Tab-separated table of N, CA and C in Angstrom:
chain	number	residue	atom	x	y	z
A	1	PRO	N	-125.625	61.851	-12.963
A	1	PRO	CA	-126.200	61.004	-13.997
A	1	PRO	C	-127.209	61.780	-14.837
A	2	LEU	N	-127.228	61.464	-16.096
A	2	LEU	CA	-128.152	62.120	-17.017
A	2	LEU	C	-129.531	61.491	-16.866
A	3	ARG	N	-130.545	62.353	-16.742
A	3	ARG	CA	-131.926	61.898	-16.649
A	3	ARG	C	-132.693	62.515	-17.804
A	4	ALA	N	-133.851	61.935	-18.107
A	4	ALA	CA	-134.662	62.472	-19.199
A	4	ALA	C	-136.132	62.215	-18.925
A	5	SER	N	-136.955	63.095	-19.473
A	5	SER	CA	-138.396	62.865	-19.480
A	5	SER	C	-138.837	62.852	-20.936
A	6	VAL	N	-139.771	61.975	-21.247
A	6	VAL	CA	-140.254	61.796	-22.609
A	6	VAL	C	-141.670	62.351	-22.677
A	7	GLU	N	-141.850	63.383	-23.502
A	7	GLU	CA	-143.156	64.017	-23.679
A	7	GLU	C	-143.811	63.418	-24.917
A	8	LEU	N	-145.024	62.931	-24.755
A	8	LEU	CA	-145.786	62.343	-25.854
A	8	LEU	C	-146.960	63.270	-26.162
A	9	PRO	N	-146.801	64.201	-27.117
A	9	PRO	CA	-147.845	65.191	-27.392
A	9	PRO	C	-149.187	64.585	-27.797
A	10	ALA	N	-149.184	63.466	-28.497
A	10	ALA	CA	-150.441	62.873	-28.963
A	10	ALA	C	-151.344	62.468	-27.802
A	11	SER	N	-150.735	61.982	-26.720
A	11	SER	CA	-151.535	61.546	-25.570
A	11	SER	C	-151.501	62.544	-24.419
A	12	GLY	N	-150.608	63.536	-24.507
A	12	GLY	CA	-150.486	64.508	-23.432
A	12	GLY	C	-149.728	63.987	-22.225
A	13	ARG	N	-149.082	62.835	-22.367
A	13	ARG	CA	-148.351	62.226	-21.254
A	13	ARG	C	-146.892	62.646	-21.257
A	14	THR	N	-146.306	62.655	-20.074
A	14	THR	CA	-144.866	62.807	-19.907
A	14	THR	C	-144.410	61.666	-19.016
A	15	ILE	N	-143.381	60.956	-19.463
A	15	ILE	CA	-142.896	59.772	-18.763
A	15	ILE	C	-141.434	59.992	-18.401
A	16	GLU	N	-141.069	59.705	-17.156
A	16	GLU	CA	-139.667	59.763	-16.758
A	16	GLU	C	-138.954	58.526	-17.306
A	17	ALA	N	-137.807	58.731	-17.930
A	17	ALA	CA	-137.056	57.619	-18.511
A	17	ALA	C	-136.500	56.725	-17.412
A	18	ALA	N	-136.459	55.430	-17.688
A	18	ALA	CA	-135.876	54.479	-16.748
A	18	ALA	C	-134.357	54.560	-16.788
A	19	ALA	N	-133.806	54.805	-17.972
A	19	ALA	CA	-132.357	54.907	-18.130
A	19	ALA	C	-132.043	55.739	-19.365
A	20	VAL	N	-130.902	56.422	-19.318
A	20	VAL	CA	-130.431	57.215	-20.453
A	20	VAL	C	-128.990	56.813	-20.718
A	21	THR	N	-128.701	56.445	-21.964
A	21	THR	CA	-127.350	56.053	-22.344
A	21	THR	C	-126.907	56.882	-23.534
A	22	VAL	N	-125.798	57.604	-23.381
A	22	VAL	CA	-125.210	58.339	-24.499
A	22	VAL	C	-124.204	57.399	-25.141
A	23	LEU	N	-124.440	57.048	-26.401
A	23	LEU	CA	-123.552	56.111	-27.087
A	23	LEU	C	-122.203	56.783	-27.317
A	24	PRO	N	-121.115	56.033	-27.219
A	24	PRO	CA	-119.781	56.632	-27.156
A	24	PRO	C	-119.178	57.115	-28.473
A	25	ALA	N	-119.945	57.268	-29.525
A	25	ALA	CA	-119.392	57.743	-30.793
A	25	ALA	C	-120.173	58.960	-31.261
A	26	ALA	N	-119.447	59.920	-31.829
A	26	ALA	CA	-120.084	61.125	-32.374
A	26	ALA	C	-119.865	61.154	-33.876
A	27	ASP	N	-120.829	61.679	-34.606
A	27	ASP	CA	-120.723	61.838	-36.049
A	27	ASP	C	-120.022	63.164	-36.319
A	28	ALA	N	-118.823	63.109	-36.873
A	28	ALA	CA	-118.032	64.319	-37.104
A	28	ALA	C	-118.665	65.232	-38.144
A	29	ARG	N	-119.421	64.680	-39.068
A	29	ARG	CA	-120.040	65.494	-40.117
A	29	ARG	C	-121.246	66.269	-39.596
A	30	THR	N	-122.104	65.619	-38.823
A	30	THR	CA	-123.336	66.265	-38.362
A	30	THR	C	-123.228	66.805	-36.937
A	31	HIS	N	-122.129	66.484	-36.256
A	31	HIS	CA	-121.919	66.930	-34.873
A	31	HIS	C	-123.044	66.444	-33.962
A	32	THR	N	-123.417	65.185	-34.139
A	32	THR	CA	-124.483	64.609	-33.330
A	32	THR	C	-123.996	63.336	-32.650
A	33	VAL	N	-124.689	62.983	-31.592
A	33	VAL	CA	-124.465	61.700	-30.926
A	33	VAL	C	-125.814	61.003	-30.812
A	34	ARG	N	-125.773	59.702	-30.680
A	34	ARG	CA	-127.004	58.942	-30.478
A	34	ARG	C	-127.200	58.740	-28.979
A	35	VAL	N	-128.449	58.858	-28.562
A	35	VAL	CA	-128.805	58.677	-27.159
A	35	VAL	C	-129.924	57.650	-27.092
A	36	ARG	N	-129.762	56.682	-26.204
A	36	ARG	CA	-130.806	55.672	-26.007
A	36	ARG	C	-131.557	56.026	-24.730
A	37	VAL	N	-132.869	56.149	-24.847
A	37	VAL	CA	-133.727	56.463	-23.707
A	37	VAL	C	-134.644	55.266	-23.491
A	38	ASP	N	-134.489	54.590	-22.365
A	38	ASP	CA	-135.315	53.423	-22.044
A	38	ASP	C	-136.523	53.868	-21.231
A	39	LEU	N	-137.698	53.407	-21.647
A	39	LEU	CA	-138.929	53.716	-20.926
A	39	LEU	C	-139.159	52.681	-19.834
A	40	PRO	N	-139.817	53.070	-18.748
A	40	PRO	CA	-140.059	52.124	-17.656
A	40	PRO	C	-141.128	51.094	-18.028
A	41	ALA	N	-141.225	50.058	-17.219
A	41	ALA	CA	-142.276	49.052	-17.400
A	41	ALA	C	-143.633	49.734	-17.285
A	42	GLY	N	-144.598	49.215	-18.006
A	42	GLY	CA	-145.941	49.790	-17.961
A	42	GLY	C	-146.192	50.815	-19.048
A	43	THR	N	-145.255	50.939	-19.982
A	43	THR	CA	-145.438	51.898	-21.083
A	43	THR	C	-145.522	51.164	-22.415
A	44	GLU	N	-146.059	49.955	-22.388
A	44	GLU	CA	-146.149	49.151	-23.599
A	44	GLU	C	-147.067	49.774	-24.645
A	45	ASP	N	-147.924	50.709	-24.239
A	45	ASP	CA	-148.832	51.354	-25.188
A	45	ASP	C	-148.124	52.405	-26.048
A	46	VAL	N	-146.879	52.750	-25.721
A	46	VAL	CA	-146.102	53.671	-26.554
A	46	VAL	C	-145.512	52.844	-27.692
A	47	LEU	N	-145.928	53.160	-28.908
A	47	LEU	CA	-145.556	52.338	-30.059
A	47	LEU	C	-144.318	52.873	-30.766
A	48	PRO	N	-143.516	51.978	-31.361
A	48	PRO	CA	-142.379	52.427	-32.163
A	48	PRO	C	-142.860	53.360	-33.269
A	49	GLY	N	-142.113	54.425	-33.508
A	49	GLY	CA	-142.475	55.389	-34.538
A	49	GLY	C	-143.337	56.524	-34.029
A	50	SER	N	-143.746	56.463	-32.768
A	50	SER	CA	-144.544	57.548	-32.190
A	50	SER	C	-143.682	58.801	-32.061
A	51	PHE	N	-144.301	59.972	-32.262
A	51	PHE	CA	-143.582	61.229	-32.086
A	51	PHE	C	-143.421	61.500	-30.597
A	52	ALA	N	-142.229	61.933	-30.212
A	52	ALA	CA	-141.968	62.270	-28.814
A	52	ALA	C	-140.929	63.379	-28.750
A	53	ARG	N	-140.983	64.147	-27.677
A	53	ARG	CA	-139.934	65.123	-27.369
A	53	ARG	C	-139.229	64.609	-26.123
A	54	VAL	N	-137.905	64.632	-26.151
A	54	VAL	CA	-137.143	64.179	-24.995
A	54	VAL	C	-136.477	65.395	-24.366
A	55	HIS	N	-136.689	65.562	-23.075
A	55	HIS	CA	-136.088	66.658	-22.313
A	55	HIS	C	-135.036	66.048	-21.392
A	56	PHE	N	-133.790	66.475	-21.557
A	56	PHE	CA	-132.704	65.940	-20.745
A	56	PHE	C	-132.515	66.808	-19.511
A	57	HIS	N	-132.265	66.160	-18.378
A	57	HIS	CA	-132.074	66.847	-17.108
A	57	HIS	C	-130.780	66.347	-16.485
A	58	GLY	N	-130.167	67.170	-15.734
A	58	GLY	CA	-128.977	66.760	-15.006
A	58	GLY	C	-128.146	67.972	-14.689
A	59	ALA	N	-127.644	68.008	-13.501
A	59	ALA	CA	-126.822	69.140	-13.098
A	59	ALA	C	-125.453	69.011	-13.737
A	60	ALA	N	-124.920	70.140	-14.149
A	60	ALA	CA	-123.558	70.142	-14.661
A	60	ALA	C	-122.622	69.833	-13.502
A	61	VAL	N	-121.612	69.073	-13.774
A	61	VAL	CA	-120.658	68.714	-12.738
A	61	VAL	C	-119.419	69.568	-12.920
A	62	PRO	N	-119.058	70.365	-11.904
A	62	PRO	CA	-117.855	71.179	-12.042
A	62	PRO	C	-116.645	70.280	-12.249
A	63	PRO	N	-115.644	70.769	-12.972
A	63	PRO	CA	-114.466	69.947	-13.207
A	63	PRO	C	-113.720	69.676	-11.905
A	64	ALA	N	-113.026	68.563	-11.866
A	64	ALA	CA	-112.208	68.236	-10.705
A	64	ALA	C	-111.058	69.233	-10.620
A	65	ALA	N	-110.490	69.355	-9.444
A	65	ALA	CA	-109.377	70.286	-9.248
A	65	ALA	C	-108.281	69.999	-10.266
A	66	GLY	N	-107.821	71.036	-10.910
A	66	GLY	CA	-106.763	70.889	-11.900
A	66	GLY	C	-107.262	70.565	-13.294
A	67	GLN	N	-108.551	70.265	-13.444
A	67	GLN	CA	-109.111	69.956	-14.754
A	67	GLN	C	-109.698	71.221	-15.372
A	68	PRO	N	-109.504	71.417	-16.669
A	68	PRO	CA	-110.047	72.627	-17.305
A	68	PRO	C	-111.560	72.535	-17.486
A	69	VAL	N	-112.196	73.697	-17.543
A	69	VAL	CA	-113.605	73.767	-17.904
A	69	VAL	C	-113.664	73.590	-19.416
A	70	VAL	N	-114.530	72.708	-19.895
A	70	VAL	CA	-114.667	72.447	-21.329
A	70	VAL	C	-116.121	72.695	-21.712
A	71	ILE	N	-116.322	73.464	-22.791
A	71	ILE	CA	-117.678	73.772	-23.259
A	71	ILE	C	-117.778	73.465	-24.750
A	72	PRO	N	-118.999	73.277	-25.258
A	72	PRO	CA	-119.167	73.074	-26.702
A	72	PRO	C	-118.741	74.324	-27.475
A	73	THR	N	-118.060	74.136	-28.574
A	73	THR	CA	-117.643	75.251	-29.423
A	73	THR	C	-118.844	76.061	-29.880
A	74	ALA	N	-119.981	75.410	-30.097
A	74	ALA	CA	-121.190	76.093	-30.563
A	74	ALA	C	-121.692	77.133	-29.574
A	75	ALA	N	-121.333	77.015	-28.292
A	75	ALA	CA	-121.803	77.958	-27.275
A	75	ALA	C	-121.024	79.269	-27.284
A	76	VAL	N	-119.905	79.306	-27.996
A	76	VAL	CA	-119.018	80.478	-27.960
A	76	VAL	C	-119.467	81.531	-28.971
A	77	LEU	N	-119.539	82.769	-28.501
A	77	LEU	CA	-119.870	83.924	-29.335
A	77	LEU	C	-118.602	84.738	-29.528
A	78	ARG	N	-118.252	85.003	-30.775
A	78	ARG	CA	-117.071	85.822	-31.078
A	78	ARG	C	-117.526	87.040	-31.855
A	79	ARG	N	-117.243	88.217	-31.327
A	79	ARG	CA	-117.576	89.492	-31.974
A	79	ARG	C	-116.365	90.400	-31.846
A	80	GLY	N	-115.594	90.506	-32.914
A	80	GLY	CA	-114.388	91.336	-32.865
A	80	GLY	C	-113.442	90.820	-31.793
A	81	GLU	N	-113.135	91.666	-30.820
A	81	GLU	CA	-112.228	91.293	-29.734
A	81	GLU	C	-112.924	90.531	-28.607
A	82	LEU	N	-114.250	90.456	-28.644
A	82	LEU	CA	-115.018	89.838	-27.567
A	82	LEU	C	-115.201	88.339	-27.807
A	83	THR	N	-114.889	87.557	-26.791
A	83	THR	CA	-115.193	86.127	-26.777
A	83	THR	C	-116.057	85.904	-25.548
A	84	ALA	N	-117.259	85.365	-25.750
A	84	ALA	CA	-118.207	85.276	-24.643
A	84	ALA	C	-119.167	84.111	-24.835
A	85	VAL	N	-119.957	83.861	-23.804
A	85	VAL	CA	-121.049	82.896	-23.836
A	85	VAL	C	-122.261	83.552	-23.190
A	86	TYR	N	-123.443	83.040	-23.493
A	86	TYR	CA	-124.649	83.480	-22.805
A	86	TYR	C	-124.950	82.462	-21.716
A	87	GLN	N	-125.036	82.958	-20.483
A	87	GLN	CA	-125.331	82.113	-19.328
A	87	GLN	C	-126.783	82.314	-18.929
A	88	ALA	N	-127.481	81.210	-18.680
A	88	ALA	CA	-128.880	81.273	-18.244
A	88	ALA	C	-128.943	81.353	-16.725
A	89	ASP	N	-129.848	82.212	-16.225
A	89	ASP	CA	-130.070	82.258	-14.778
A	89	ASP	C	-131.194	81.287	-14.419
A	90	SER	N	-131.597	81.270	-13.160
A	90	SER	CA	-132.596	80.298	-12.702
A	90	SER	C	-133.972	80.503	-13.334
A	91	GLN	N	-134.236	81.713	-13.887
A	91	GLN	CA	-135.512	81.968	-14.565
A	91	GLN	C	-135.417	81.749	-16.075
A	92	GLY	N	-134.232	81.386	-16.572
A	92	GLY	CA	-134.056	81.148	-17.999
A	92	GLY	C	-133.676	82.376	-18.796
A	93	ALA	N	-133.417	83.506	-18.126
A	93	ALA	CA	-132.968	84.717	-18.821
A	93	ALA	C	-131.462	84.612	-19.054
A	94	PHE	N	-130.992	85.184	-20.163
A	94	PHE	CA	-129.591	85.055	-20.530
A	94	PHE	C	-128.810	86.334	-20.267
A	95	THR	N	-127.558	86.161	-19.813
A	95	THR	CA	-126.626	87.253	-19.579
A	95	THR	C	-125.330	86.916	-20.296
A	96	LEU	N	-124.745	87.905	-20.948
A	96	LEU	CA	-123.485	87.708	-21.659
A	96	LEU	C	-122.336	87.652	-20.659
A	97	ARG	N	-121.487	86.619	-20.766
A	97	ARG	CA	-120.319	86.474	-19.897
A	97	ARG	C	-119.077	86.384	-20.761
A	98	GLN	N	-118.129	87.272	-20.528
A	98	GLN	CA	-116.873	87.242	-21.269
A	98	GLN	C	-116.016	86.100	-20.744
A	99	ILE	N	-115.353	85.389	-21.667
A	99	ILE	CA	-114.497	84.266	-21.296
A	99	ILE	C	-113.171	84.367	-22.034
A	100	ARG	N	-112.188	83.613	-21.546
A	100	ARG	CA	-110.906	83.496	-22.245
A	100	ARG	C	-110.719	82.025	-22.580
A	101	LEU	N	-110.496	81.753	-23.860
A	101	LEU	CA	-110.411	80.372	-24.332
A	101	LEU	C	-108.988	79.848	-24.328
A	102	GLY	N	-108.894	78.536	-24.168
A	102	GLY	CA	-107.638	77.821	-24.303
A	102	GLY	C	-107.649	77.057	-25.613
A	103	ARG	N	-107.199	75.823	-25.564
A	103	ARG	CA	-107.084	75.038	-26.793
A	103	ARG	C	-108.419	74.435	-27.204
A	104	THR	N	-108.555	74.233	-28.499
A	104	THR	CA	-109.707	73.525	-29.047
A	104	THR	C	-109.393	72.038	-28.983
A	105	LEU	N	-110.329	71.252	-28.505
A	105	LEU	CA	-110.101	69.819	-28.359
A	105	LEU	C	-110.185	69.119	-29.711
A	106	PRO	N	-109.559	67.937	-29.834
A	106	PRO	CA	-109.600	67.208	-31.101
A	106	PRO	C	-111.034	67.022	-31.591
A	107	GLY	N	-111.228	67.228	-32.870
A	107	GLY	CA	-112.558	67.150	-33.464
A	107	GLY	C	-113.209	68.510	-33.580
A	108	GLY	N	-112.721	69.491	-32.813
A	108	GLY	CA	-113.205	70.858	-32.918
A	108	GLY	C	-114.561	71.129	-32.300
A	109	GLU	N	-115.154	70.159	-31.602
A	109	GLU	CA	-116.502	70.336	-31.059
A	109	GLU	C	-116.521	70.904	-29.651
A	110	ALA	N	-115.356	70.985	-29.011
A	110	ALA	CA	-115.289	71.501	-27.645
A	110	ALA	C	-114.017	72.319	-27.485
A	111	VAL	N	-114.068	73.237	-26.524
A	111	VAL	CA	-112.943	74.128	-26.294
A	111	VAL	C	-112.764	74.324	-24.790
A	112	GLU	N	-111.502	74.468	-24.361
A	112	GLU	CA	-111.215	74.741	-22.954
A	112	GLU	C	-111.479	76.207	-22.652
A	113	VAL	N	-111.938	76.476	-21.442
A	113	VAL	CA	-112.133	77.848	-20.972
A	113	VAL	C	-111.114	78.096	-19.868
A	114	LEU	N	-110.233	79.078	-20.091
A	114	LEU	CA	-109.188	79.376	-19.116
A	114	LEU	C	-109.685	80.282	-18.000
A	115	SER	N	-110.617	81.185	-18.317
A	115	SER	CA	-111.179	82.047	-17.276
A	115	SER	C	-112.557	82.533	-17.699
A	116	GLY	N	-113.363	82.887	-16.693
A	116	GLY	CA	-114.694	83.420	-16.939
A	116	GLY	C	-115.822	82.476	-16.577
A	117	LEU	N	-115.522	81.183	-16.410
A	117	LEU	CA	-116.537	80.199	-16.019
A	117	LEU	C	-115.976	79.289	-14.931
A	118	LYS	N	-116.871	78.818	-14.050
A	118	LYS	CA	-116.475	77.865	-13.011
A	118	LYS	C	-116.670	76.425	-13.474
A	119	GLY	N	-117.634	76.232	-14.378
A	119	GLY	CA	-117.907	74.889	-14.870
A	119	GLY	C	-119.265	74.366	-14.475
A	120	ASP	N	-119.995	75.104	-13.620
A	120	ASP	CA	-121.319	74.638	-13.201
A	120	ASP	C	-122.441	75.511	-13.757
A	121	GLU	N	-122.119	76.355	-14.735
A	121	GLU	CA	-123.095	77.262	-15.328
A	121	GLU	C	-123.939	76.556	-16.389
A	122	THR	N	-125.123	77.094	-16.636
A	122	THR	CA	-125.965	76.630	-17.737
A	122	THR	C	-125.777	77.614	-18.878
A	123	LEU	N	-125.329	77.108	-20.030
A	123	LEU	CA	-125.003	77.968	-21.165
A	123	LEU	C	-125.954	77.735	-22.326
A	124	ALA	N	-126.143	78.773	-23.125
A	124	ALA	CA	-126.927	78.660	-24.358
A	124	ALA	C	-126.066	78.007	-25.426
A	125	LEU	N	-126.607	77.018	-26.116
A	125	LEU	CA	-125.881	76.387	-27.214
A	125	LEU	C	-126.060	77.152	-28.515
A	126	ASP	N	-126.993	78.095	-28.549
A	126	ASP	CA	-127.201	78.963	-29.705
A	126	ASP	C	-127.075	80.406	-29.220
A	127	PRO	N	-125.843	80.958	-29.213
A	127	PRO	CA	-125.655	82.294	-28.659
A	127	PRO	C	-126.395	83.387	-29.418
A	128	VAL	N	-126.612	83.221	-30.706
A	128	VAL	CA	-127.342	84.237	-31.469
A	128	VAL	C	-128.786	84.313	-30.975
A	129	GLN	N	-129.451	83.170	-30.852
A	129	GLN	CA	-130.831	83.143	-30.365
A	129	GLN	C	-130.910	83.642	-28.924
A	130	ALA	N	-129.942	83.270	-28.094
A	130	ALA	CA	-129.936	83.734	-26.700
A	130	ALA	C	-129.774	85.246	-26.636
A	131	GLY	N	-128.968	85.813	-27.534
A	131	GLY	CA	-128.795	87.261	-27.583
A	131	GLY	C	-130.075	87.966	-27.967
A	132	ILE	N	-130.807	87.391	-28.904
A	132	ILE	CA	-132.098	87.969	-29.303
A	132	ILE	C	-133.063	87.912	-28.125
A	133	GLN	N	-133.102	86.778	-27.439
A	133	GLN	CA	-133.994	86.629	-26.288
A	133	GLN	C	-133.596	87.589	-25.172
A	134	ALA	N	-132.294	87.776	-24.946
A	134	ALA	CA	-131.830	88.660	-23.877
A	134	ALA	C	-132.233	90.105	-24.129
A	135	ARG	N	-132.379	90.491	-25.401
A	135	ARG	CA	-132.720	91.872	-25.746
A	135	ARG	C	-134.217	92.112	-25.901
A	136	SER	N	-135.017	91.047	-25.920
A	136	SER	CA	-136.452	91.223	-26.157
A	136	SER	C	-137.124	91.817	-24.923
A	137	PRO	N	-138.179	92.626	-25.109
A	137	PRO	CA	-138.874	93.236	-23.969
A	137	PRO	C	-139.432	92.207	-22.993
A	138	ALA	N	-139.830	91.038	-23.490
A	138	ALA	CA	-140.394	90.012	-22.610
A	138	ALA	C	-139.345	89.483	-21.645
A	139	ALA	N	-138.071	89.558	-22.038
A	139	ALA	CA	-137.011	89.048	-21.179
A	139	ALA	C	-136.580	90.082	-20.144
A	140	ALA	N	-136.993	91.327	-20.324
A	140	ALA	CA	-136.595	92.376	-19.385
A	140	ALA	C	-137.261	92.151	-18.036
A	141	ARG	N	-136.535	92.528	-16.995
A	141	ARG	CA	-137.085	92.357	-15.646
A	141	ARG	C	-137.475	93.677	-15.070
């Protein structure tokens, strides 16, 4: 299940969401979905229109046997003959992983991975930024 925490910078509070619902429609033009985050009882002082950051949590679920691994198209890095993704380790450092792609799913927002991933990895959705971070001296171990 998807979980979320709501950070309220104005008050310095972070609140665990009572429920998270991903609405079942995506906007094909903006490649976005709407998510409803319900706050628990006792948060009546949080007013509509307040600025908040929402952090989503949840372990990736590996695909069932026989099901393909599917990742967002935005996570794929293509450089000449190389097709890869940046995988985050437990410290948040990124490593380039070569993959082999299958078919692009309807709508073009996701693609099957035939080899190179198990399905339980944490991937960068912005491979260019992850590549910059992977090469920076601060990311070196």
